Amino acid sequence: MTLRQEALYASYRRLERPLYNVLYRQLWQAEDCQDIVHDAYVRVWERRSKVDEVTLDALVWTTALNLAKNRLRWRLLRRHEELDEESLPLTADGQPQDFLATRRLHQALRQLPRAAQQILLLSEFSGMRGNEIATVLGIPAGTVASRKHQALERLKTLMGASLDA
C-alpha cells in the first residue's frame, strides 16, 4: 500500500492548478496558495507508507483545505489581512484586474458559511463533480448539491446587494 513516487507526480500534475484556483479564492494570496499546495504534497509524501493511491487525490484535497483553514485561523490571530491591490491578479501591464469586482466577490464569499464556501469553490474552480467533493469533505453527495444551490443563491443576493451599495 506504499505510495509510489510516480503516482504522487501524476496527482500533482492533475491537481496543482485546480488546487491553486480553489485556495486562491479562499486566501487571496498567491504565495500562500503555492506554499499550501506544496506543503500538502510534502505531508502526503511523508505519510506514503499509509497512503492508498486510490484515495490519493481526495487526501491531497483534504490536506490542502485543512492547511488553508489553518492559515486563515493564523491570519485572524494576527489581525485579519485586508484585501489589497498587491494580492490581486495583474494584467500584462502590471495593473490589478477589475479591482472593484474582485473586492466585491471577496467580500461576498467571506460572508458565506465556511462549508458553503468550500463546496462552491471546489465545484466552480477545481473541476470536481459532486460525488468527488462529497468524498473530499466527507459528506453525502446530496448535501453537496443542496449546499451548492444555497451558496449560489446567497452569493447572488450578496453580490446584488454590493452592486446596489
mmCIF file with all atom_site columns, C-alpha atoms in Angstrom:
data_model
loop_
_atom_site.group_PDB
_atom_site.id
_atom_site.type_symbol
_atom_site.label_atom_id
_atom_site.label_alt_id
_atom_site.label_comp_id
_atom_site.label_asym_id
_atom_site.label_entity_id
_atom_site.label_seq_id
_atom_site.pdbx_PDB_ins_code
_atom_site.Cartn_x
_atom_site.Cartn_y
_atom_site.Cartn_z
_atom_site.occupancy
_atom_site.B_iso_or_equiv
_atom_site.pdbx_formal_charge
_atom_site.auth_seq_id
_atom_site.auth_comp_id
_atom_site.auth_asym_id
_atom_site.auth_atom_id
_atom_site.pdbx_PDB_model_num
ATOM 1   C CA . MET A 1 1   ? 0.000   0.000  0.000   1.00 0.00 ? 1   MET A CA 1
ATOM 2   C CA . THR A 1 2   ? 3.022   2.311  -0.133  1.00 0.00 ? 2   THR A CA 1
ATOM 3   C CA . LEU A 1 3   ? 2.526   5.333  -2.344  1.00 0.00 ? 3   LEU A CA 1
ATOM 4   C CA . ARG A 1 4   ? 4.691   5.320  -5.441  1.00 0.00 ? 4   ARG A CA 1
ATOM 5   C CA . GLN A 1 5   ? 6.579   8.459  -6.443  1.00 0.00 ? 5   GLN A CA 1
ATOM 6   C CA . GLU A 1 6   ? 5.106   8.275  -9.973  1.00 0.00 ? 6   GLU A CA 1
ATOM 7   C CA . ALA A 1 7   ? 1.565   8.314  -8.582  1.00 0.00 ? 7   ALA A CA 1
ATOM 8   C CA . LEU A 1 8   ? 2.358   11.387 -6.495  1.00 0.00 ? 8   LEU A CA 1
ATOM 9   C CA . TYR A 1 9   ? 3.807   13.212 -9.521  1.00 0.00 ? 9   TYR A CA 1
ATOM 10  C CA . ALA A 1 10  ? 0.777   12.281 -11.615 1.00 0.00 ? 10  ALA A CA 1
ATOM 11  C CA . SER A 1 11  ? -1.535  13.580 -8.891  1.00 0.00 ? 11  SER A CA 1
ATOM 12  C CA . TYR A 1 12  ? 0.436   16.817 -8.713  1.00 0.00 ? 12  TYR A CA 1
ATOM 13  C CA . ARG A 1 13  ? 0.157   17.323 -12.469 1.00 0.00 ? 13  ARG A CA 1
ATOM 14  C CA . ARG A 1 14  ? -3.615  16.711 -12.277 1.00 0.00 ? 14  ARG A CA 1
ATOM 15  C CA . LEU A 1 15  ? -4.407  18.783 -9.214  1.00 0.00 ? 15  LEU A CA 1
ATOM 16  C CA . GLU A 1 16  ? -1.869  21.605 -8.953  1.00 0.00 ? 16  GLU A CA 1
ATOM 17  C CA . ARG A 1 17  ? -3.893  24.153 -10.955 1.00 0.00 ? 17  ARG A CA 1
ATOM 18  C CA . PRO A 1 18  ? -7.362  23.257 -9.579  1.00 0.00 ? 18  PRO A CA 1
ATOM 19  C CA . LEU A 1 19  ? -5.990  23.254 -6.010  1.00 0.00 ? 19  LEU A CA 1
ATOM 20  C CA . TYR A 1 20  ? -4.395  26.650 -6.547  1.00 0.00 ? 20  TYR A CA 1
ATOM 21  C CA . ASN A 1 21  ? -7.610  28.082 -8.013  1.00 0.00 ? 21  ASN A CA 1
ATOM 22  C CA . VAL A 1 22  ? -9.715  26.996 -5.044  1.00 0.00 ? 22  VAL A CA 1
ATOM 23  C CA . LEU A 1 23  ? -7.134  28.049 -2.466  1.00 0.00 ? 23  LEU A CA 1
ATOM 24  C CA . TYR A 1 24  ? -6.692  31.451 -4.084  1.00 0.00 ? 24  TYR A CA 1
ATOM 25  C CA . ARG A 1 25  ? -10.374 32.193 -3.704  1.00 0.00 ? 25  ARG A CA 1
ATOM 26  C CA . GLN A 1 26  ? -10.117 31.366 -0.007  1.00 0.00 ? 26  GLN A CA 1
ATOM 27  C CA . LEU A 1 27  ? -6.819  33.059 0.800   1.00 0.00 ? 27  LEU A CA 1
ATOM 28  C CA . TRP A 1 28  ? -6.433  35.725 -1.916  1.00 0.00 ? 28  TRP A CA 1
ATOM 29  C CA . GLN A 1 29  ? -2.637  35.455 -1.635  1.00 0.00 ? 29  GLN A CA 1
ATOM 30  C CA . ALA A 1 30  ? -0.721  33.779 -4.471  1.00 0.00 ? 30  ALA A CA 1
ATOM 31  C CA . GLU A 1 31  ? 2.321   32.873 -2.395  1.00 0.00 ? 31  GLU A CA 1
ATOM 32  C CA . ASP A 1 32  ? 0.233   31.337 0.381   1.00 0.00 ? 32  ASP A CA 1
ATOM 33  C CA . CYS A 1 33  ? -1.612  29.190 -2.157  1.00 0.00 ? 33  CYS A CA 1
ATOM 34  C CA . GLN A 1 34  ? 1.599   27.943 -3.748  1.00 0.00 ? 34  GLN A CA 1
ATOM 35  C CA . ASP A 1 35  ? 3.025   27.142 -0.316  1.00 0.00 ? 35  ASP A CA 1
ATOM 36  C CA . ILE A 1 36  ? -0.078  25.218 0.717   1.00 0.00 ? 36  ILE A CA 1
ATOM 37  C CA . VAL A 1 37  ? -0.191  23.156 -2.484  1.00 0.00 ? 37  VAL A CA 1
ATOM 38  C CA . HIS A 1 38  ? 3.425   22.142 -1.988  1.00 0.00 ? 38  HIS A CA 1
ATOM 39  C CA . ASP A 1 39  ? 3.005   21.586 1.757   1.00 0.00 ? 39  ASP A CA 1
ATOM 40  C CA . ALA A 1 40  ? 0.018   19.309 1.127   1.00 0.00 ? 40  ALA A CA 1
ATOM 41  C CA . TYR A 1 41  ? 2.052   17.114 -1.199  1.00 0.00 ? 41  TYR A CA 1
ATOM 42  C CA . VAL A 1 42  ? 5.002   17.049 1.203   1.00 0.00 ? 42  VAL A CA 1
ATOM 43  C CA . ARG A 1 43  ? 2.720   15.935 4.040   1.00 0.00 ? 43  ARG A CA 1
ATOM 44  C CA . VAL A 1 44  ? 1.154   13.223 1.901   1.00 0.00 ? 44  VAL A CA 1
ATOM 45  C CA . TRP A 1 45  ? 4.598   12.024 0.824   1.00 0.00 ? 45  TRP A CA 1
ATOM 46  C CA . GLU A 1 46  ? 5.763   11.896 4.443   1.00 0.00 ? 46  GLU A CA 1
ATOM 47  C CA . ARG A 1 47  ? 2.851   9.517  5.170   1.00 0.00 ? 47  ARG A CA 1
ATOM 48  C CA . ARG A 1 48  ? 3.347   7.499  1.966   1.00 0.00 ? 48  ARG A CA 1
ATOM 49  C CA . SER A 1 49  ? 3.522   4.152  3.752   1.00 0.00 ? 49  SER A CA 1
ATOM 50  C CA . LYS A 1 50  ? -0.098  4.651  4.873   1.00 0.00 ? 50  LYS A CA 1
ATOM 51  C CA . VAL A 1 51  ? -1.477  6.239  1.671   1.00 0.00 ? 51  VAL A CA 1
ATOM 52  C CA . ASP A 1 52  ? -3.567  4.287  -0.810  1.00 0.00 ? 52  ASP A CA 1
ATOM 53  C CA . GLU A 1 53  ? -3.141  5.519  -4.392  1.00 0.00 ? 53  GLU A CA 1
ATOM 54  C CA . VAL A 1 54  ? -6.892  5.088  -4.968  1.00 0.00 ? 54  VAL A CA 1
ATOM 55  C CA . THR A 1 55  ? -7.686  7.795  -2.402  1.00 0.00 ? 55  THR A CA 1
ATOM 56  C CA . LEU A 1 56  ? -4.615  9.943  -3.072  1.00 0.00 ? 56  LEU A CA 1
ATOM 57  C CA . ASP A 1 57  ? -6.396  12.854 -4.773  1.00 0.00 ? 57  ASP A CA 1
ATOM 58  C CA . ALA A 1 58  ? -9.044  13.095 -2.055  1.00 0.00 ? 58  ALA A CA 1
ATOM 59  C CA . LEU A 1 59  ? -6.327  13.031 0.606   1.00 0.00 ? 59  LEU A CA 1
ATOM 60  C CA . VAL A 1 60  ? -4.415  15.835 -1.127  1.00 0.00 ? 60  VAL A CA 1
ATOM 61  C CA . TRP A 1 61  ? -7.586  17.940 -1.385  1.00 0.00 ? 61  TRP A CA 1
ATOM 62  C CA . THR A 1 62  ? -8.449  17.367 2.271   1.00 0.00 ? 62  THR A CA 1
ATOM 63  C CA . THR A 1 63  ? -4.906  18.140 3.388   1.00 0.00 ? 63  THR A CA 1
ATOM 64  C CA . ALA A 1 64  ? -4.749  21.346 1.317   1.00 0.00 ? 64  ALA A CA 1
ATOM 65  C CA . LEU A 1 65  ? -8.148  22.567 2.529   1.00 0.00 ? 65  LEU A CA 1
ATOM 66  C CA . ASN A 1 66  ? -7.168  21.918 6.150   1.00 0.00 ? 66  ASN A CA 1
ATOM 67  C CA . LEU A 1 67  ? -3.886  23.786 5.662   1.00 0.00 ? 67  LEU A CA 1
ATOM 68  C CA . ALA A 1 68  ? -5.816  26.709 4.154   1.00 0.00 ? 68  ALA A CA 1
ATOM 69  C CA . LYS A 1 69  ? -8.228  26.700 7.095   1.00 0.00 ? 69  LYS A CA 1
ATOM 70  C CA . ASN A 1 70  ? -5.269  26.780 9.486   1.00 0.00 ? 70  ASN A CA 1
ATOM 71  C CA . ARG A 1 71  ? -3.692  29.634 7.519   1.00 0.00 ? 71  ARG A CA 1
ATOM 72  C CA . LEU A 1 72  ? -6.927  31.639 7.782   1.00 0.00 ? 72  LEU A CA 1
ATOM 73  C CA . ARG A 1 73  ? -7.070  30.995 11.528  1.00 0.00 ? 73  ARG A CA 1
ATOM 74  C CA . TRP A 1 74  ? -3.478  32.112 11.863  1.00 0.00 ? 74  TRP A CA 1
ATOM 75  C CA . ARG A 1 75  ? -4.289  35.330 9.985   1.00 0.00 ? 75  ARG A CA 1
ATOM 76  C CA . LEU A 1 76  ? -7.199  36.053 12.304  1.00 0.00 ? 76  LEU A CA 1
ATOM 77  C CA . LEU A 1 77  ? -4.943  35.681 15.290  1.00 0.00 ? 77  LEU A CA 1
ATOM 78  C CA . ARG A 1 78  ? -2.506  38.122 13.707  1.00 0.00 ? 78  ARG A CA 1
ATOM 79  C CA . ARG A 1 79  ? -5.301  40.527 12.694  1.00 0.00 ? 79  ARG A CA 1
ATOM 80  C CA . HIS A 1 80  ? -7.172  39.805 9.556   1.00 0.00 ? 80  HIS A CA 1
ATOM 81  C CA . GLU A 1 81  ? -5.396  40.990 6.427   1.00 0.00 ? 81  GLU A CA 1
ATOM 82  C CA . GLU A 1 82  ? -7.481  43.274 4.248   1.00 0.00 ? 82  GLU A CA 1
ATOM 83  C CA . LEU A 1 83  ? -7.568  42.640 0.535   1.00 0.00 ? 83  LEU A CA 1
ATOM 84  C CA . ASP A 1 84  ? -5.152  44.984 -1.163  1.00 0.00 ? 84  ASP A CA 1
ATOM 85  C CA . GLU A 1 85  ? -4.024  45.581 -4.706  1.00 0.00 ? 85  GLU A CA 1
ATOM 86  C CA . GLU A 1 86  ? -0.863  43.508 -4.222  1.00 0.00 ? 86  GLU A CA 1
ATOM 87  C CA . SER A 1 87  ? -2.912  40.352 -3.646  1.00 0.00 ? 87  SER A CA 1
ATOM 88  C CA . LEU A 1 88  ? -4.950  40.696 -6.856  1.00 0.00 ? 88  LEU A CA 1
ATOM 89  C CA . PRO A 1 89  ? -4.187  39.098 -10.200 1.00 0.00 ? 89  PRO A CA 1
ATOM 90  C CA . LEU A 1 90  ? -2.447  41.516 -12.546 1.00 0.00 ? 90  LEU A CA 1
ATOM 91  C CA . THR A 1 91  ? -2.822  42.243 -16.239 1.00 0.00 ? 91  THR A CA 1
ATOM 92  C CA . ALA A 1 92  ? 0.169   42.067 -18.595 1.00 0.00 ? 92  ALA A CA 1
ATOM 93  C CA . ASP A 1 93  ? 0.973   45.723 -17.869 1.00 0.00 ? 93  ASP A CA 1
ATOM 94  C CA . GLY A 1 94  ? 1.030   45.134 -14.082 1.00 0.00 ? 94  GLY A CA 1
ATOM 95  C CA . GLN A 1 95  ? -2.353  46.689 -13.252 1.00 0.00 ? 95  GLN A CA 1
ATOM 96  C CA . PRO A 1 96  ? -4.902  44.952 -10.957 1.00 0.00 ? 96  PRO A CA 1
ATOM 97  C CA . GLN A 1 97  ? -7.631  43.096 -12.841 1.00 0.00 ? 97  GLN A CA 1
ATOM 98  C CA . ASP A 1 98  ? -11.017 44.576 -12.109 1.00 0.00 ? 98  ASP A CA 1
ATOM 99  C CA . PHE A 1 99  ? -10.233 45.591 -8.550  1.00 0.00 ? 99  PHE A CA 1
ATOM 100 C CA . LEU A 1 100 ? -13.769 46.511 -7.524  1.00 0.00 ? 100 LEU A CA 1
ATOM 101 C CA . ALA A 1 101 ? -15.408 43.355 -8.875  1.00 0.00 ? 101 ALA A CA 1
ATOM 102 C CA . THR A 1 102 ? -12.755 41.197 -7.229  1.00 0.00 ? 102 THR A CA 1
ATOM 103 C CA . ARG A 1 103 ? -13.189 43.044 -3.952  1.00 0.00 ? 103 ARG A CA 1
ATOM 104 C CA . ARG A 1 104 ? -16.992 42.595 -4.057  1.00 0.00 ? 104 ARG A CA 1
ATOM 105 C CA . LEU A 1 105 ? -16.614 38.880 -4.779  1.00 0.00 ? 105 LEU A CA 1
ATOM 106 C CA . HIS A 1 106 ? -14.079 38.502 -1.975  1.00 0.00 ? 106 HIS A CA 1
ATOM 107 C CA . GLN A 1 107 ? -16.367 40.266 0.498   1.00 0.00 ? 107 GLN A CA 1
ATOM 108 C CA . ALA A 1 108 ? -19.403 38.247 -0.593  1.00 0.00 ? 108 ALA A CA 1
ATOM 109 C CA . LEU A 1 109 ? -17.539 34.936 -0.334  1.00 0.00 ? 109 LEU A CA 1
ATOM 110 C CA . ARG A 1 110 ? -16.331 35.841 3.173   1.00 0.00 ? 110 ARG A CA 1
ATOM 111 C CA . GLN A 1 111 ? -19.963 36.252 4.261   1.00 0.00 ? 111 GLN A CA 1
ATOM 112 C CA . LEU A 1 112 ? -20.850 32.672 3.302   1.00 0.00 ? 112 LEU A CA 1
ATOM 113 C CA . PRO A 1 113 ? -20.523 29.924 5.915   1.00 0.00 ? 113 PRO A CA 1
ATOM 114 C CA . ARG A 1 114 ? -17.201 28.029 5.611   1.00 0.00 ? 114 ARG A CA 1
ATOM 115 C CA . ALA A 1 115 ? -18.917 24.812 4.435   1.00 0.00 ? 115 ALA A CA 1
ATOM 116 C CA . ALA A 1 116 ? -20.767 26.706 1.693   1.00 0.00 ? 116 ALA A CA 1
ATOM 117 C CA . GLN A 1 117 ? -17.560 28.477 0.625   1.00 0.00 ? 117 GLN A CA 1
ATOM 118 C CA . GLN A 1 118 ? -15.682 25.209 0.295   1.00 0.00 ? 118 GLN A CA 1
ATOM 119 C CA . ILE A 1 119 ? -18.376 23.495 -1.739  1.00 0.00 ? 119 ILE A CA 1
ATOM 120 C CA . LEU A 1 120 ? -18.832 26.483 -4.020  1.00 0.00 ? 120 LEU A CA 1
ATOM 121 C CA . LEU A 1 121 ? -15.124 26.951 -4.597  1.00 0.00 ? 121 LEU A CA 1
ATOM 122 C CA . LEU A 1 122 ? -14.484 23.242 -5.125  1.00 0.00 ? 122 LEU A CA 1
ATOM 123 C CA . SER A 1 123 ? -17.317 22.905 -7.609  1.00 0.00 ? 123 SER A CA 1
ATOM 124 C CA . GLU A 1 124 ? -16.546 26.063 -9.552  1.00 0.00 ? 124 GLU A CA 1
ATOM 125 C CA . PHE A 1 125 ? -12.740 26.158 -9.577  1.00 0.00 ? 125 PHE A CA 1
ATOM 126 C CA . SER A 1 126 ? -11.460 22.611 -9.162  1.00 0.00 ? 126 SER A CA 1
ATOM 127 C CA . GLY A 1 127 ? -13.341 20.787 -11.880 1.00 0.00 ? 127 GLY A CA 1
ATOM 128 C CA . MET A 1 128 ? -14.562 18.265 -9.309  1.00 0.00 ? 128 MET A CA 1
ATOM 129 C CA . ARG A 1 129 ? -18.012 16.695 -9.502  1.00 0.00 ? 129 ARG A CA 1
ATOM 130 C CA . GLY A 1 130 ? -20.440 16.487 -6.608  1.00 0.00 ? 130 GLY A CA 1
ATOM 131 C CA . ASN A 1 131 ? -19.506 12.928 -5.638  1.00 0.00 ? 131 ASN A CA 1
ATOM 132 C CA . GLU A 1 132 ? -15.792 13.834 -5.636  1.00 0.00 ? 132 GLU A CA 1
ATOM 133 C CA . ILE A 1 133 ? -16.472 16.880 -3.440  1.00 0.00 ? 133 ILE A CA 1
ATOM 134 C CA . ALA A 1 134 ? -18.524 14.672 -1.125  1.00 0.00 ? 134 ALA A CA 1
ATOM 135 C CA . THR A 1 135 ? -15.565 12.301 -0.776  1.00 0.00 ? 135 THR A CA 1
ATOM 136 C CA . VAL A 1 136 ? -13.122 15.126 -0.050  1.00 0.00 ? 136 VAL A CA 1
ATOM 137 C CA . LEU A 1 137 ? -15.370 16.781 2.530   1.00 0.00 ? 137 LEU A CA 1
ATOM 138 C CA . GLY A 1 138 ? -16.743 13.552 3.995   1.00 0.00 ? 138 GLY A CA 1
ATOM 139 C CA . ILE A 1 139 ? -20.412 14.423 3.445   1.00 0.00 ? 139 ILE A CA 1
ATOM 140 C CA . PRO A 1 140 ? -23.207 12.884 1.333   1.00 0.00 ? 140 PRO A CA 1
ATOM 141 C CA . ALA A 1 141 ? -23.420 13.890 -2.343  1.00 0.00 ? 141 ALA A CA 1
ATOM 142 C CA . GLY A 1 142 ? -26.966 15.187 -1.801  1.00 0.00 ? 142 GLY A CA 1
ATOM 143 C CA . THR A 1 143 ? -25.670 17.543 0.867   1.00 0.00 ? 143 THR A CA 1
ATOM 144 C CA . VAL A 1 144 ? -23.108 18.858 -1.605  1.00 0.00 ? 144 VAL A CA 1
ATOM 145 C CA . ALA A 1 145 ? -25.832 19.598 -4.141  1.00 0.00 ? 145 ALA A CA 1
ATOM 146 C CA . SER A 1 146 ? -28.139 21.348 -1.672  1.00 0.00 ? 146 SER A CA 1
ATOM 147 C CA . ARG A 1 147 ? -25.340 23.388 -0.077  1.00 0.00 ? 147 ARG A CA 1
ATOM 148 C CA . LYS A 1 148 ? -24.068 24.411 -3.507  1.00 0.00 ? 148 LYS A CA 1
ATOM 149 C CA . HIS A 1 149 ? -27.510 25.607 -4.515  1.00 0.00 ? 149 HIS A CA 1
ATOM 150 C CA . GLN A 1 150 ? -27.945 27.539 -1.262  1.00 0.00 ? 150 GLN A CA 1
ATOM 151 C CA . ALA A 1 151 ? -24.448 29.037 -1.562  1.00 0.00 ? 151 ALA A CA 1
ATOM 152 C CA . LEU A 1 152 ? -25.061 30.209 -5.128  1.00 0.00 ? 152 LEU A CA 1
ATOM 153 C CA . GLU A 1 153 ? -28.368 31.801 -4.171  1.00 0.00 ? 153 GLU A CA 1
ATOM 154 C CA . ARG A 1 154 ? -26.808 33.553 -1.175  1.00 0.00 ? 154 ARG A CA 1
ATOM 155 C CA . LEU A 1 155 ? -23.831 34.700 -3.263  1.00 0.00 ? 155 LEU A CA 1
ATOM 156 C CA . LYS A 1 156 ? -26.167 36.137 -5.906  1.00 0.00 ? 156 LYS A CA 1
ATOM 157 C CA . THR A 1 157 ? -28.038 38.022 -3.190  1.00 0.00 ? 157 THR A CA 1
ATOM 158 C CA . LEU A 1 158 ? -24.824 39.304 -1.629  1.00 0.00 ? 158 LEU A CA 1
ATOM 159 C CA . MET A 1 159 ? -23.337 40.343 -4.956  1.00 0.00 ? 159 MET A CA 1
ATOM 160 C CA . GLY A 1 160 ? -26.566 42.106 -5.892  1.00 0.00 ? 160 GLY A CA 1
ATOM 161 C CA . ALA A 1 161 ? -26.582 43.949 -2.579  1.00 0.00 ? 161 ALA A CA 1
ATOM 162 C CA . SER A 1 162 ? -22.976 45.053 -3.072  1.00 0.00 ? 162 SER A CA 1
ATOM 163 C CA . LEU A 1 163 ? -23.790 46.327 -6.548  1.00 0.00 ? 163 LEU A CA 1
ATOM 164 C CA . ASP A 1 164 ? -26.609 48.432 -5.121  1.00 0.00 ? 164 ASP A CA 1
ATOM 165 C CA . ALA A 1 165 ? -24.399 49.920 -2.402  1.00 0.00 ? 165 ALA A CA 1
#
